[in-house]
């Protein structure tokens, strides 16, 4: 499909959805002008800031993103804060197409008493901290505690539990942020409780992520066999599933339940059918009370957790809630606060939730479109579907006009003294991180402050 050379596209967010949207546009319209905008000088979103350091194969997807970034017409505008350095309205005045791919940056709360005590954290903060995200590099976590709890049983919860339990001698060979490596090396955490609201059939983690826990050196995984006795509703749900992941998870858990305990230094204890109801402590978390749930059919083919009268208190001093990411509102963009997404129909932004009134030229892809679901590859289909809508609107002449005399984005940002970084600048940072890592036998040593990033870029230009 051919388009006018003057057609301009901006994509906000340089995670997988942003890059896959750029790729789909490039394939359909070679040479199309695309500006990929991100608030950090470093691209790749959660591939850099969310994928666990001991999963380097997952991060290899950045090679594809590198290729996308070197295509004609592509520009990376890093260190640009949309909503602060430039508004949505200002972007829409300069681009025919604006695709929002800024993800889900916040977390969901548990909504229980004591949640605001010191020692209670979002898992997202911990993940960003050990991955060296500049916004979280200076956070501290009380790893002097002997027992910790992770609430949730998705892949992020698996990552947090594994990083807490894994020997730092192994982590030292990864790109784990240096400050995190030092803190984890001194960690006193010996018991990690994984608390899951429902049963093993409903566990959201993938089998490879779950299996890794049982392969950790010096770690016992403790599973109560009674938790693996399925209620009728779960048996029915499992039998009706096309997805084999839950059945595989159940096999792994049953194998662990049959294992003899060892004298391992650390242990991961799984609590199924349990929900936290309160955190105790004067100023710092000193314990977490959980309630036993029973599972009942929800009338829609699934199960729901119903609390019983049975409770117990875990003597934890550190808690990480991992119950889901949530998108946040951006000034000038409609937002569905209940779902935590930008309301849309197939990627076309609409004026409000449950509306069919499309906002011309404004689109979404990734988690801010559909919610925090799926793996990295899921974003490719999601972004491609959105771009299909974009191309249809181009063909139909449904895009808003852009005035020829509007101040170009470069001049606008320069006038506001925004230090915009380029793809070449990122390559300078990339080389610097890899060089630092090579000196200590690691794949890279991440630069964790924006000021240092900008200094290195300035020195390399």
mmCIF file of C-alpha atoms in Angstrom, residues 80-317:
data_model
loop_
_atom_site.group_PDB
_atom_site.id
_atom_site.type_symbol
_atom_site.label_atom_id
_atom_site.label_comp_id
_atom_site.label_asym_id
_atom_site.label_seq_id
_atom_site.Cartn_x
_atom_site.Cartn_y
_atom_site.Cartn_z
ATOM 1 C CA UNK A 80 10.722 12.995 25.726
ATOM 2 C CA UNK A 81 7.926 12.953 28.301
ATOM 3 C CA UNK A 82 4.552 12.984 26.596
ATOM 4 C CA UNK A 83 2.215 14.980 28.779
ATOM 5 C CA UNK A 84 5.036 17.135 30.145
ATOM 6 C CA UNK A 85 7.523 18.018 27.399
ATOM 7 C CA UNK A 86 4.840 17.815 24.742
ATOM 8 C CA UNK A 87 1.094 17.335 25.011
ATOM 9 C CA UNK A 88 -1.130 14.885 23.198
ATOM 10 C CA UNK A 89 -2.873 17.768 21.422
ATOM 11 C CA UNK A 90 0.488 19.085 20.230
ATOM 12 C CA UNK A 91 1.392 15.668 18.862
ATOM 13 C CA UNK A 92 -1.952 15.294 17.125
ATOM 14 C CA UNK A 93 -1.391 18.683 15.500
ATOM 15 C CA UNK A 94 1.876 17.395 13.999
ATOM 16 C CA UNK A 95 1.121 13.793 13.046
ATOM 17 C CA UNK A 96 -1.626 12.286 10.929
ATOM 18 C CA UNK A 97 -1.481 9.094 12.997
ATOM 19 C CA UNK A 98 -0.743 8.819 16.717
ATOM 20 C CA UNK A 99 -0.494 5.312 18.196
ATOM 21 C CA UNK A 100 -0.285 5.037 21.991
ATOM 22 C CA UNK A 101 1.707 2.024 23.203
ATOM 23 C CA UNK A 102 2.771 3.229 26.619
ATOM 24 C CA UNK A 103 1.687 0.098 28.465
ATOM 25 C CA UNK A 104 0.453 -0.370 32.004
ATOM 26 C CA UNK A 105 2.803 1.437 34.375
ATOM 27 C CA UNK A 106 1.074 1.108 37.734
ATOM 28 C CA UNK A 107 -0.016 -1.842 39.867
ATOM 29 C CA UNK A 108 -3.257 -2.930 41.478
ATOM 30 C CA UNK A 109 -3.652 -2.725 45.257
ATOM 31 C CA UNK A 110 -4.787 -5.505 47.570
ATOM 32 C CA UNK A 111 -7.154 -3.177 49.392
ATOM 33 C CA UNK A 112 -6.421 -4.602 52.867
ATOM 34 C CA UNK A 113 -5.542 -2.978 56.210
ATOM 35 C CA UNK A 114 -1.814 -2.417 56.708
ATOM 36 C CA UNK A 115 -1.004 -2.368 53.011
ATOM 37 C CA UNK A 116 0.758 0.994 53.360
ATOM 38 C CA UNK A 117 3.166 -0.223 56.062
ATOM 39 C CA UNK A 118 6.899 -0.119 55.373
ATOM 40 C CA UNK A 119 7.941 -3.448 53.911
ATOM 41 C CA UNK A 120 4.831 -3.683 51.725
ATOM 42 C CA UNK A 121 5.620 -3.141 48.059
ATOM 43 C CA UNK A 122 4.312 -3.590 44.554
ATOM 44 C CA UNK A 123 6.113 -6.383 42.758
ATOM 45 C CA UNK A 124 6.439 -3.998 39.816
ATOM 46 C CA UNK A 125 8.700 -1.753 41.920
ATOM 47 C CA UNK A 126 10.965 -4.650 42.855
ATOM 48 C CA UNK A 127 11.163 -5.868 39.255
ATOM 49 C CA UNK A 128 12.028 -2.388 37.978
ATOM 50 C CA UNK A 129 14.610 -2.011 40.773
ATOM 51 C CA UNK A 130 16.516 -5.185 40.014
ATOM 52 C CA UNK A 131 16.343 -4.401 36.286
ATOM 53 C CA UNK A 132 17.940 -0.988 36.800
ATOM 54 C CA UNK A 133 15.039 1.237 35.742
ATOM 55 C CA UNK A 134 16.047 4.875 36.460
ATOM 56 C CA UNK A 135 12.762 5.604 38.258
ATOM 57 C CA UNK A 136 13.396 2.821 40.781
ATOM 58 C CA UNK A 137 17.161 2.447 41.058
ATOM 59 C CA UNK A 138 17.290 4.275 44.384
ATOM 60 C CA UNK A 139 14.543 2.193 46.052
ATOM 61 C CA UNK A 140 15.399 0.067 49.085
ATOM 62 C CA UNK A 141 13.890 -3.237 50.175
ATOM 63 C CA UNK A 142 14.337 -4.718 53.636
ATOM 64 C CA UNK A 143 16.109 -7.931 52.682
ATOM 65 C CA UNK A 144 17.216 -8.411 56.291
ATOM 66 C CA UNK A 145 13.860 -10.092 56.913
ATOM 67 C CA UNK A 146 13.859 -13.892 57.232
ATOM 68 C CA UNK A 147 10.457 -14.446 55.624
ATOM 69 C CA UNK A 148 8.807 -12.727 52.669
ATOM 70 C CA UNK A 149 5.513 -13.169 50.845
ATOM 71 C CA UNK A 150 4.605 -12.718 47.197
ATOM 72 C CA UNK A 151 0.867 -12.329 46.637
ATOM 73 C CA UNK A 152 -0.129 -13.687 43.240
ATOM 74 C CA UNK A 153 0.902 -16.571 41.054
ATOM 75 C CA UNK A 154 1.439 -15.118 37.606
ATOM 76 C CA UNK A 155 4.791 -14.983 35.827
ATOM 77 C CA UNK A 156 5.788 -11.744 37.559
ATOM 78 C CA UNK A 157 5.222 -13.401 40.945
ATOM 79 C CA UNK A 158 7.347 -16.334 39.768
ATOM 80 C CA UNK A 159 10.121 -13.943 38.768
ATOM 81 C CA UNK A 160 10.088 -12.164 42.127
ATOM 82 C CA UNK A 161 10.154 -15.415 44.097
ATOM 83 C CA UNK A 162 12.927 -16.825 41.920
ATOM 84 C CA UNK A 163 15.126 -13.726 42.166
ATOM 85 C CA UNK A 164 14.709 -13.724 45.961
ATOM 86 C CA UNK A 165 15.611 -17.413 46.174
ATOM 87 C CA UNK A 166 18.260 -17.786 43.489
ATOM 88 C CA UNK A 167 21.953 -17.815 44.500
ATOM 89 C CA UNK A 168 23.639 -14.550 43.596
ATOM 90 C CA UNK A 169 26.604 -16.537 42.303
ATOM 91 C CA UNK A 170 24.286 -17.454 39.431
ATOM 92 C CA UNK A 171 22.706 -14.009 39.114
ATOM 93 C CA UNK A 172 26.182 -12.490 38.869
ATOM 94 C CA UNK A 173 26.374 -13.818 35.309
ATOM 95 C CA UNK A 174 23.304 -11.842 34.207
ATOM 96 C CA UNK A 175 22.521 -8.184 33.518
ATOM 97 C CA UNK A 176 20.886 -7.779 36.941
ATOM 98 C CA UNK A 177 21.468 -4.202 38.088
ATOM 99 C CA UNK A 178 24.648 -3.936 40.134
ATOM 100 C CA UNK A 179 22.930 -2.295 43.125
ATOM 101 C CA UNK A 180 20.436 -5.170 43.213
ATOM 102 C CA UNK A 181 23.160 -7.796 42.976
ATOM 103 C CA UNK A 182 24.931 -6.312 45.988
ATOM 104 C CA UNK A 183 21.721 -6.084 48.030
ATOM 105 C CA UNK A 184 20.617 -9.623 47.154
ATOM 106 C CA UNK A 185 24.056 -10.991 48.023
ATOM 107 C CA UNK A 186 23.503 -9.749 51.587
ATOM 108 C CA UNK A 187 19.867 -10.920 51.730
ATOM 109 C CA UNK A 188 18.711 -12.791 54.827
ATOM 110 C CA UNK A 189 15.474 -14.000 53.241
ATOM 111 C CA UNK A 190 15.169 -17.749 53.766
ATOM 112 C CA UNK A 191 11.456 -18.460 53.271
ATOM 113 C CA UNK A 192 9.352 -17.076 50.436
ATOM 114 C CA UNK A 193 5.599 -17.626 50.641
ATOM 115 C CA UNK A 194 3.669 -17.611 47.355
ATOM 116 C CA UNK A 195 0.012 -16.852 48.068
ATOM 117 C CA UNK A 196 -2.564 -17.726 45.395
ATOM 118 C CA UNK A 197 -6.221 -16.719 45.742
ATOM 119 C CA UNK A 198 -7.512 -19.747 43.870
ATOM 120 C CA UNK A 199 -6.238 -23.251 43.124
ATOM 121 C CA UNK A 200 -3.513 -24.747 40.928
ATOM 122 C CA UNK A 201 -5.844 -25.046 37.930
ATOM 123 C CA UNK A 202 -6.343 -21.270 37.937
ATOM 124 C CA UNK A 203 -2.646 -20.393 38.362
ATOM 125 C CA UNK A 204 -1.740 -17.767 35.753
ATOM 126 C CA UNK A 205 1.955 -18.668 35.489
ATOM 127 C CA UNK A 206 3.299 -20.668 32.559
ATOM 128 C CA UNK A 207 4.711 -24.120 33.211
ATOM 129 C CA UNK A 208 8.330 -23.214 32.308
ATOM 130 C CA UNK A 209 8.245 -20.331 34.820
ATOM 131 C CA UNK A 210 6.754 -22.574 37.499
ATOM 132 C CA UNK A 211 9.175 -25.420 36.838
ATOM 133 C CA UNK A 212 12.167 -23.121 37.315
ATOM 134 C CA UNK A 213 11.375 -22.776 41.011
ATOM 135 C CA UNK A 214 11.931 -26.496 41.524
ATOM 136 C CA UNK A 215 15.259 -26.364 39.704
ATOM 137 C CA UNK A 216 16.873 -23.745 41.928
ATOM 138 C CA UNK A 217 20.030 -24.809 43.703
ATOM 139 C CA UNK A 218 19.686 -24.862 47.486
ATOM 140 C CA UNK A 219 15.929 -24.326 47.470
ATOM 141 C CA UNK A 220 13.097 -26.580 48.636
ATOM 142 C CA UNK A 221 9.668 -25.997 47.108
ATOM 143 C CA UNK A 222 6.930 -26.881 49.599
ATOM 144 C CA UNK A 223 3.457 -27.820 48.360
ATOM 145 C CA UNK A 224 0.663 -29.152 50.568
ATOM 146 C CA UNK A 225 -0.817 -32.215 48.787
ATOM 147 C CA UNK A 226 -4.256 -31.214 50.060
ATOM 148 C CA UNK A 227 -4.088 -28.083 47.927
ATOM 149 C CA UNK A 228 -3.826 -30.295 44.853
ATOM 150 C CA UNK A 229 -7.079 -32.141 45.542
ATOM 151 C CA UNK A 230 -9.385 -30.485 43.043
ATOM 152 C CA UNK A 231 -12.888 -29.362 43.902
ATOM 153 C CA UNK A 232 -15.654 -30.336 41.438
ATOM 154 C CA UNK A 233 -15.737 -26.854 39.873
ATOM 155 C CA UNK A 234 -11.991 -26.908 39.160
ATOM 156 C CA UNK A 235 -12.180 -30.438 37.765
ATOM 157 C CA UNK A 236 -14.930 -29.334 35.400
ATOM 158 C CA UNK A 237 -12.987 -26.221 34.392
ATOM 159 C CA UNK A 238 -9.834 -28.248 33.717
ATOM 160 C CA UNK A 239 -11.720 -30.805 31.641
ATOM 161 C CA UNK A 240 -13.219 -28.057 29.466
ATOM 162 C CA UNK A 241 -9.918 -26.264 28.829
ATOM 163 C CA UNK A 242 -8.172 -26.336 25.442
ATOM 164 C CA UNK A 243 -5.076 -24.825 27.069
ATOM 165 C CA UNK A 244 -2.850 -27.591 28.426
ATOM 166 C CA UNK A 245 -0.781 -25.273 30.599
ATOM 167 C CA UNK A 246 -2.936 -25.775 33.749
ATOM 168 C CA UNK A 247 -2.703 -29.565 33.454
ATOM 169 C CA UNK A 248 1.074 -29.330 33.058
ATOM 170 C CA UNK A 249 1.279 -27.011 36.069
ATOM 171 C CA UNK A 250 -0.658 -29.555 38.082
ATOM 172 C CA UNK A 251 1.765 -32.317 37.079
ATOM 173 C CA UNK A 252 4.730 -30.214 38.234
ATOM 174 C CA UNK A 253 3.056 -29.375 41.548
ATOM 175 C CA UNK A 254 2.163 -32.993 42.252
ATOM 176 C CA UNK A 255 5.745 -33.994 41.593
ATOM 177 C CA UNK A 256 6.953 -31.389 44.073
ATOM 178 C CA UNK A 257 4.407 -32.439 46.692
ATOM 179 C CA UNK A 258 5.835 -35.964 46.543
ATOM 180 C CA UNK A 259 9.445 -34.841 46.954
ATOM 181 C CA UNK A 260 11.169 -35.404 50.285
ATOM 182 C CA UNK A 261 12.279 -32.211 52.065
ATOM 183 C CA UNK A 262 15.986 -31.470 52.281
ATOM 184 C CA UNK A 263 18.029 -29.167 54.478
ATOM 185 C CA UNK A 264 18.077 -26.492 51.781
ATOM 186 C CA UNK A 265 19.066 -23.015 52.899
ATOM 187 C CA UNK A 266 15.939 -21.486 51.368
ATOM 188 C CA UNK A 267 12.410 -22.622 50.754
ATOM 189 C CA UNK A 268 9.491 -21.464 48.635
ATOM 190 C CA UNK A 269 6.147 -22.334 50.203
ATOM 191 C CA UNK A 270 3.041 -22.311 48.005
ATOM 192 C CA UNK A 271 -0.327 -21.460 49.558
ATOM 193 C CA UNK A 272 -3.251 -22.133 47.229
ATOM 194 C CA UNK A 273 -6.858 -21.067 47.886
ATOM 195 C CA UNK A 274 -5.653 -18.294 50.184
ATOM 196 C CA UNK A 275 -6.076 -14.521 50.224
ATOM 197 C CA UNK A 276 -4.371 -11.883 52.396
ATOM 198 C CA UNK A 277 -6.848 -10.065 54.635
ATOM 199 C CA UNK A 278 -4.507 -7.797 56.611
ATOM 200 C CA UNK A 279 -0.888 -6.847 57.261
ATOM 201 C CA UNK A 280 0.137 -6.373 60.889
ATOM 202 C CA UNK A 281 2.789 -4.151 62.423
ATOM 203 C CA UNK A 282 3.256 -0.752 64.046
ATOM 204 C CA UNK A 283 5.400 0.925 61.396
ATOM 205 C CA UNK A 284 6.796 -2.045 59.476
ATOM 206 C CA UNK A 285 5.166 -5.260 58.297
ATOM 207 C CA UNK A 286 5.466 -7.940 60.973
ATOM 208 C CA UNK A 287 2.958 -10.476 59.683
ATOM 209 C CA UNK A 288 0.306 -11.204 57.086
ATOM 210 C CA UNK A 289 -3.003 -12.871 57.902
ATOM 211 C CA UNK A 290 -4.440 -15.026 55.136
ATOM 212 C CA UNK A 291 -7.874 -16.606 54.877
ATOM 213 C CA UNK A 292 -8.591 -20.021 53.441
ATOM 214 C CA UNK A 293 -10.866 -19.884 50.401
ATOM 215 C CA UNK A 294 -13.185 -22.493 48.981
ATOM 216 C CA UNK A 295 -13.808 -22.563 45.248
ATOM 217 C CA UNK A 296 -17.245 -22.545 43.713
ATOM 218 C CA UNK A 297 -18.499 -22.498 40.145
ATOM 219 C CA UNK A 298 -19.068 -18.928 38.991
ATOM 220 C CA UNK A 299 -21.826 -19.846 36.550
ATOM 221 C CA UNK A 300 -19.681 -18.856 33.561
ATOM 222 C CA UNK A 301 -17.511 -21.945 33.236
ATOM 223 C CA UNK A 302 -14.936 -20.776 35.776
ATOM 224 C CA UNK A 303 -14.579 -20.678 39.543
ATOM 225 C CA UNK A 304 -14.703 -17.990 42.196
ATOM 226 C CA UNK A 305 -12.961 -17.852 45.572
ATOM 227 C CA UNK A 306 -15.214 -17.639 48.612
ATOM 228 C CA UNK A 307 -13.554 -16.923 51.978
ATOM 229 C CA UNK A 308 -14.093 -19.343 54.848
ATOM 230 C CA UNK A 309 -13.638 -18.819 58.605
ATOM 231 C CA UNK A 310 -10.176 -20.447 58.565
ATOM 232 C CA UNK A 311 -7.272 -17.999 58.911
ATOM 233 C CA UNK A 312 -3.604 -18.089 59.784
ATOM 234 C CA UNK A 313 -0.787 -15.573 60.093
ATOM 235 C CA UNK A 314 2.474 -15.818 58.185
ATOM 236 C CA UNK A 315 5.433 -14.264 60.079
ATOM 237 C CA UNK A 316 6.631 -12.213 57.128
ATOM 238 C CA UNK A 317 8.419 -8.875 57.262
#
